[in-house]
Amino acid sequence: PNEAAGLKTELLIGKATAPITIIEYGDYKCPKCNELHQKAGKDIRRDWVDTGKAKIIYRPYPLFGEDSGLALYASYCAAEQGKFSAYHDKMFNYMWINFLSRGDTDATVRTLFSPEKLGQLAGEAGLDAEQFTTCAGGRTHATAYNTAVDKAAGDSVQGTPTLIIGGQKVVGPQPYSVYKACLL
């Protein structure tokens, strides 16, 4: 019934019909998640997701403050507009360019994602910023968000990033070769 209402229950990057599923638990403010996104993640997207061989189901795992949870929750608002992938990339790139690439790891404990900043970033990612901001301030996607966060316990996730590929768990940012071995 949620799909019929236009609600997204999974945050998907790639084609839903791709034969391989990569489950990724992460947090946009997490430095190690960002390292994965900027390095091996780009190779995984290029070689596996963009070619239709694999899809990524991104699951929020908020570790870095209330604003981090808000940014992750808002992912569902981006998905509602069919722009989750663009939003996801914008969030990581914002953290990378403005803080982490400059060695500002203290950024992870500061409030960076106000509703206004999220709306601005969403607009830059091609979303309808007003619709996005209204959604992000509501509870429309609370069930999907909470369900995704709760799945971490069943998957024995203890930190971010954690990827599950074909039943194999990979914790922390690893070289591309580690992920590729799981995908083959």
mmCIF file of C-alpha atoms in Angstrom:
data_model
loop_
_atom_site.group_PDB
_atom_site.id
_atom_site.type_symbol
_atom_site.label_atom_id
_atom_site.label_comp_id
_atom_site.label_asym_id
_atom_site.label_seq_id
_atom_site.Cartn_x
_atom_site.Cartn_y
_atom_site.Cartn_z
ATOM 1 C CA PRO A 1 0.000 0.000 0.000
ATOM 2 C CA ASN A 2 2.855 2.445 0.696
ATOM 3 C CA GLU A 3 4.163 2.100 -2.860
ATOM 4 C CA ALA A 4 0.728 2.966 -4.218
ATOM 5 C CA ALA A 5 0.791 6.195 -2.215
ATOM 6 C CA GLY A 6 4.119 7.096 -3.798
ATOM 7 C CA LEU A 7 6.072 6.340 -0.643
ATOM 8 C CA LYS A 8 9.439 4.662 -0.930
ATOM 9 C CA THR A 9 10.198 1.919 1.551
ATOM 10 C CA GLU A 10 13.788 1.347 0.375
ATOM 11 C CA LEU A 11 16.434 3.847 -0.669
ATOM 12 C CA LEU A 12 17.633 2.454 -3.978
ATOM 13 C CA ILE A 13 20.605 3.347 -6.147
ATOM 14 C CA GLY A 14 20.544 1.548 -9.473
ATOM 15 C CA LYS A 15 17.965 -0.639 -11.152
ATOM 16 C CA ALA A 16 15.551 -2.495 -8.884
ATOM 17 C CA THR A 17 15.903 -5.522 -11.197
ATOM 18 C CA ALA A 18 19.705 -5.762 -10.838
ATOM 19 C CA PRO A 19 20.627 -9.330 -9.830
ATOM 20 C CA ILE A 20 23.071 -8.445 -7.030
ATOM 21 C CA THR A 21 22.000 -6.498 -3.950
ATOM 22 C CA ILE A 22 24.436 -4.469 -1.893
ATOM 23 C CA ILE A 23 23.033 -3.308 1.427
ATOM 24 C CA GLU A 24 24.891 -0.296 2.775
ATOM 25 C CA TYR A 25 24.406 1.114 6.269
ATOM 26 C CA GLY A 26 25.721 4.643 6.567
ATOM 27 C CA ASP A 27 25.535 8.178 7.878
ATOM 28 C CA TYR A 28 26.187 11.274 5.750
ATOM 29 C CA LYS A 29 28.346 12.856 8.474
ATOM 30 C CA CYS A 30 30.447 9.698 8.984
ATOM 31 C CA PRO A 31 34.055 10.290 7.822
ATOM 32 C CA LYS A 32 34.601 6.596 7.030
ATOM 33 C CA CYS A 33 31.343 6.445 5.036
ATOM 34 C CA ASN A 34 32.521 9.447 3.084
ATOM 35 C CA GLU A 35 35.872 7.812 2.422
ATOM 36 C CA LEU A 36 34.024 4.786 1.036
ATOM 37 C CA HIS A 37 31.785 7.025 -1.085
ATOM 38 C CA GLN A 38 34.691 9.044 -2.509
ATOM 39 C CA LYS A 39 36.949 6.056 -3.245
ATOM 40 C CA ALA A 40 35.761 2.431 -3.667
ATOM 41 C CA GLY A 41 32.121 3.545 -3.820
ATOM 42 C CA LYS A 42 32.746 5.347 -7.112
ATOM 43 C CA ASP A 43 34.263 2.173 -8.587
ATOM 44 C CA ILE A 44 31.363 0.034 -7.336
ATOM 45 C CA ARG A 45 28.870 2.445 -8.901
ATOM 46 C CA ARG A 46 30.779 2.607 -12.213
ATOM 47 C CA ASP A 47 31.486 -1.126 -12.610
ATOM 48 C CA TRP A 48 28.455 -2.714 -10.963
ATOM 49 C CA VAL A 49 25.542 -0.327 -10.414
ATOM 50 C CA ASP A 50 25.743 1.792 -13.582
ATOM 51 C CA THR A 51 26.053 -1.389 -15.672
ATOM 52 C CA GLY A 52 22.927 -2.936 -14.125
ATOM 53 C CA LYS A 53 24.787 -5.822 -12.448
ATOM 54 C CA ALA A 54 24.096 -4.623 -8.891
ATOM 55 C CA LYS A 55 21.895 -2.268 -6.914
ATOM 56 C CA ILE A 56 22.549 -0.556 -3.619
ATOM 57 C CA ILE A 57 19.927 -0.435 -0.908
ATOM 58 C CA TYR A 58 21.043 2.346 1.405
ATOM 59 C CA ARG A 59 19.936 2.066 5.008
ATOM 60 C CA PRO A 60 20.252 4.958 7.423
ATOM 61 C CA TYR A 61 22.303 4.347 10.550
ATOM 62 C CA PRO A 62 22.452 7.702 12.354
ATOM 63 C CA LEU A 63 25.492 7.982 14.595
ATOM 64 C CA PHE A 64 26.522 11.622 14.332
ATOM 65 C CA GLY A 65 23.799 13.677 15.977
ATOM 66 C CA GLU A 66 20.178 14.621 15.596
ATOM 67 C CA ASP A 67 20.845 16.600 12.410
ATOM 68 C CA SER A 68 22.419 13.512 10.892
ATOM 69 C CA GLY A 69 19.206 11.598 11.572
ATOM 70 C CA LEU A 70 17.223 14.418 9.943
ATOM 71 C CA ALA A 71 19.441 14.326 6.839
ATOM 72 C CA LEU A 72 19.075 10.552 6.621
ATOM 73 C CA TYR A 73 15.303 10.725 7.152
ATOM 74 C CA ALA A 74 15.108 13.321 4.387
ATOM 75 C CA SER A 75 16.587 10.722 2.020
ATOM 76 C CA TYR A 76 13.085 9.284 1.796
ATOM 77 C CA CYS A 77 11.792 12.702 0.743
ATOM 78 C CA ALA A 78 14.376 12.719 -2.057
ATOM 79 C CA ALA A 79 13.333 9.192 -3.045
ATOM 80 C CA GLU A 80 9.706 10.354 -3.130
ATOM 81 C CA GLN A 81 10.760 12.756 -5.922
ATOM 82 C CA GLY A 82 12.791 10.028 -7.667
ATOM 83 C CA LYS A 83 16.089 11.755 -6.836
ATOM 84 C CA PHE A 84 17.568 9.745 -3.978
ATOM 85 C CA SER A 85 20.830 9.002 -5.782
ATOM 86 C CA ALA A 86 21.401 12.693 -6.593
ATOM 87 C CA TYR A 87 20.581 13.718 -3.003
ATOM 88 C CA HIS A 88 22.797 10.959 -1.566
ATOM 89 C CA ASP A 89 25.762 12.099 -3.682
ATOM 90 C CA LYS A 90 25.122 15.770 -2.859
ATOM 91 C CA MET A 91 25.130 15.063 0.888
ATOM 92 C CA PHE A 92 28.406 13.148 0.819
ATOM 93 C CA ASN A 93 30.054 15.655 -1.513
ATOM 94 C CA TYR A 94 28.952 18.563 0.692
ATOM 95 C CA MET A 95 30.596 16.923 3.720
ATOM 96 C CA TRP A 96 33.716 16.023 1.732
ATOM 97 C CA ILE A 97 34.301 19.356 0.016
ATOM 98 C CA ASN A 98 33.479 21.614 2.968
ATOM 99 C CA PHE A 99 34.827 19.657 5.928
ATOM 100 C CA LEU A 100 36.386 16.221 5.663
ATOM 101 C CA SER A 101 38.818 16.821 2.771
ATOM 102 C CA ARG A 102 40.143 19.766 4.806
ATOM 103 C CA GLY A 103 40.742 17.606 7.878
ATOM 104 C CA ASP A 104 37.807 19.117 9.798
ATOM 105 C CA THR A 105 36.661 15.919 11.481
ATOM 106 C CA ASP A 106 35.135 18.006 14.306
ATOM 107 C CA ALA A 107 32.401 18.799 11.772
ATOM 108 C CA THR A 108 30.860 15.450 12.658
ATOM 109 C CA VAL A 109 29.865 16.745 16.098
ATOM 110 C CA ARG A 110 28.580 20.128 14.934
ATOM 111 C CA THR A 111 25.030 20.688 13.712
ATOM 112 C CA LEU A 112 25.479 21.021 9.957
ATOM 113 C CA PHE A 113 22.152 19.892 8.548
ATOM 114 C CA SER A 114 19.514 22.449 9.500
ATOM 115 C CA PRO A 115 16.199 22.187 7.648
ATOM 116 C CA GLU A 116 17.290 25.241 5.618
ATOM 117 C CA LYS A 117 20.646 23.674 4.654
ATOM 118 C CA LEU A 118 18.938 20.408 3.708
ATOM 119 C CA GLY A 119 16.464 22.304 1.527
ATOM 120 C CA GLN A 120 19.318 24.188 -0.154
ATOM 121 C CA LEU A 121 21.273 20.977 -0.837
ATOM 122 C CA ALA A 122 18.135 19.238 -2.094
ATOM 123 C CA GLY A 123 17.520 22.115 -4.499
ATOM 124 C CA GLU A 124 21.116 21.835 -5.732
ATOM 125 C CA ALA A 125 20.490 18.105 -6.276
ATOM 126 C CA GLY A 126 17.553 18.934 -8.554
ATOM 127 C CA LEU A 127 14.691 18.406 -6.137
ATOM 128 C CA ASP A 128 11.711 20.670 -5.614
ATOM 129 C CA ALA A 129 13.142 22.326 -2.484
ATOM 130 C CA GLU A 130 9.790 23.477 -1.072
ATOM 131 C CA GLN A 131 8.194 20.044 -1.434
ATOM 132 C CA PHE A 132 11.348 18.462 0.009
ATOM 133 C CA THR A 133 11.462 20.803 3.029
ATOM 134 C CA THR A 134 7.785 20.180 3.808
ATOM 135 C CA CYS A 135 8.352 16.431 3.601
ATOM 136 C CA ALA A 136 11.563 16.533 5.678
ATOM 137 C CA GLY A 137 9.741 18.425 8.423
ATOM 138 C CA GLY A 138 6.952 15.857 8.583
ATOM 139 C CA ARG A 139 6.565 12.228 9.590
ATOM 140 C CA THR A 140 5.352 10.788 6.261
ATOM 141 C CA HIS A 141 8.268 8.397 6.002
ATOM 142 C CA ALA A 142 8.734 7.584 9.700
ATOM 143 C CA THR A 143 7.746 3.924 9.289
ATOM 144 C CA ALA A 144 10.144 3.289 6.395
ATOM 145 C CA TYR A 145 12.968 5.157 8.143
ATOM 146 C CA ASN A 146 12.503 3.393 11.492
ATOM 147 C CA THR A 147 12.163 -0.003 9.807
ATOM 148 C CA ALA A 148 15.455 0.542 7.930
ATOM 149 C CA VAL A 149 17.261 1.683 11.081
ATOM 150 C CA ASP A 150 15.856 -1.308 13.008
ATOM 151 C CA LYS A 151 17.158 -3.759 10.371
ATOM 152 C CA ALA A 152 20.691 -2.906 11.522
ATOM 153 C CA ALA A 153 20.214 -4.986 14.677
ATOM 154 C CA GLY A 154 19.190 -8.062 12.671
ATOM 155 C CA ASP A 155 22.209 -7.554 10.429
ATOM 156 C CA SER A 156 24.490 -7.171 13.498
ATOM 157 C CA VAL A 157 25.614 -3.719 12.381
ATOM 158 C CA GLN A 158 27.765 -1.990 14.981
ATOM 159 C CA GLY A 159 29.149 0.929 13.017
ATOM 160 C CA THR A 160 29.349 2.675 9.688
ATOM 161 C CA PRO A 161 29.949 2.018 6.942
ATOM 162 C CA THR A 162 28.798 -1.589 6.915
ATOM 163 C CA LEU A 163 28.033 -3.278 3.602
ATOM 164 C CA ILE A 164 26.413 -6.648 3.121
ATOM 165 C CA ILE A 165 27.087 -8.233 -0.256
ATOM 166 C CA GLY A 166 25.834 -11.747 -0.920
ATOM 167 C CA GLY A 167 25.676 -12.485 2.786
ATOM 168 C CA GLN A 168 29.234 -11.246 3.329
ATOM 169 C CA LYS A 169 29.676 -8.320 5.700
ATOM 170 C CA VAL A 170 32.350 -5.720 4.949
ATOM 171 C CA VAL A 171 32.960 -3.181 7.717
ATOM 172 C CA GLY A 172 34.728 0.129 7.238
ATOM 173 C CA PRO A 173 36.063 1.623 4.037
ATOM 174 C CA GLN A 174 38.055 -1.031 2.206
ATOM 175 C CA PRO A 175 39.962 -1.087 -1.059
ATOM 176 C CA TYR A 176 37.772 -1.684 -4.114
ATOM 177 C CA SER A 177 39.286 -5.174 -4.511
ATOM 178 C CA VAL A 178 37.622 -6.303 -1.241
ATOM 179 C CA TYR A 179 34.150 -5.329 -2.469
ATOM 180 C CA LYS A 180 34.814 -6.689 -5.956
ATOM 181 C CA ALA A 181 35.709 -10.096 -4.483
ATOM 182 C CA CYS A 182 32.303 -10.181 -2.753
ATOM 183 C CA LEU A 183 30.518 -9.184 -5.946
ATOM 184 C CA LEU A 184 32.103 -11.851 -8.162
#
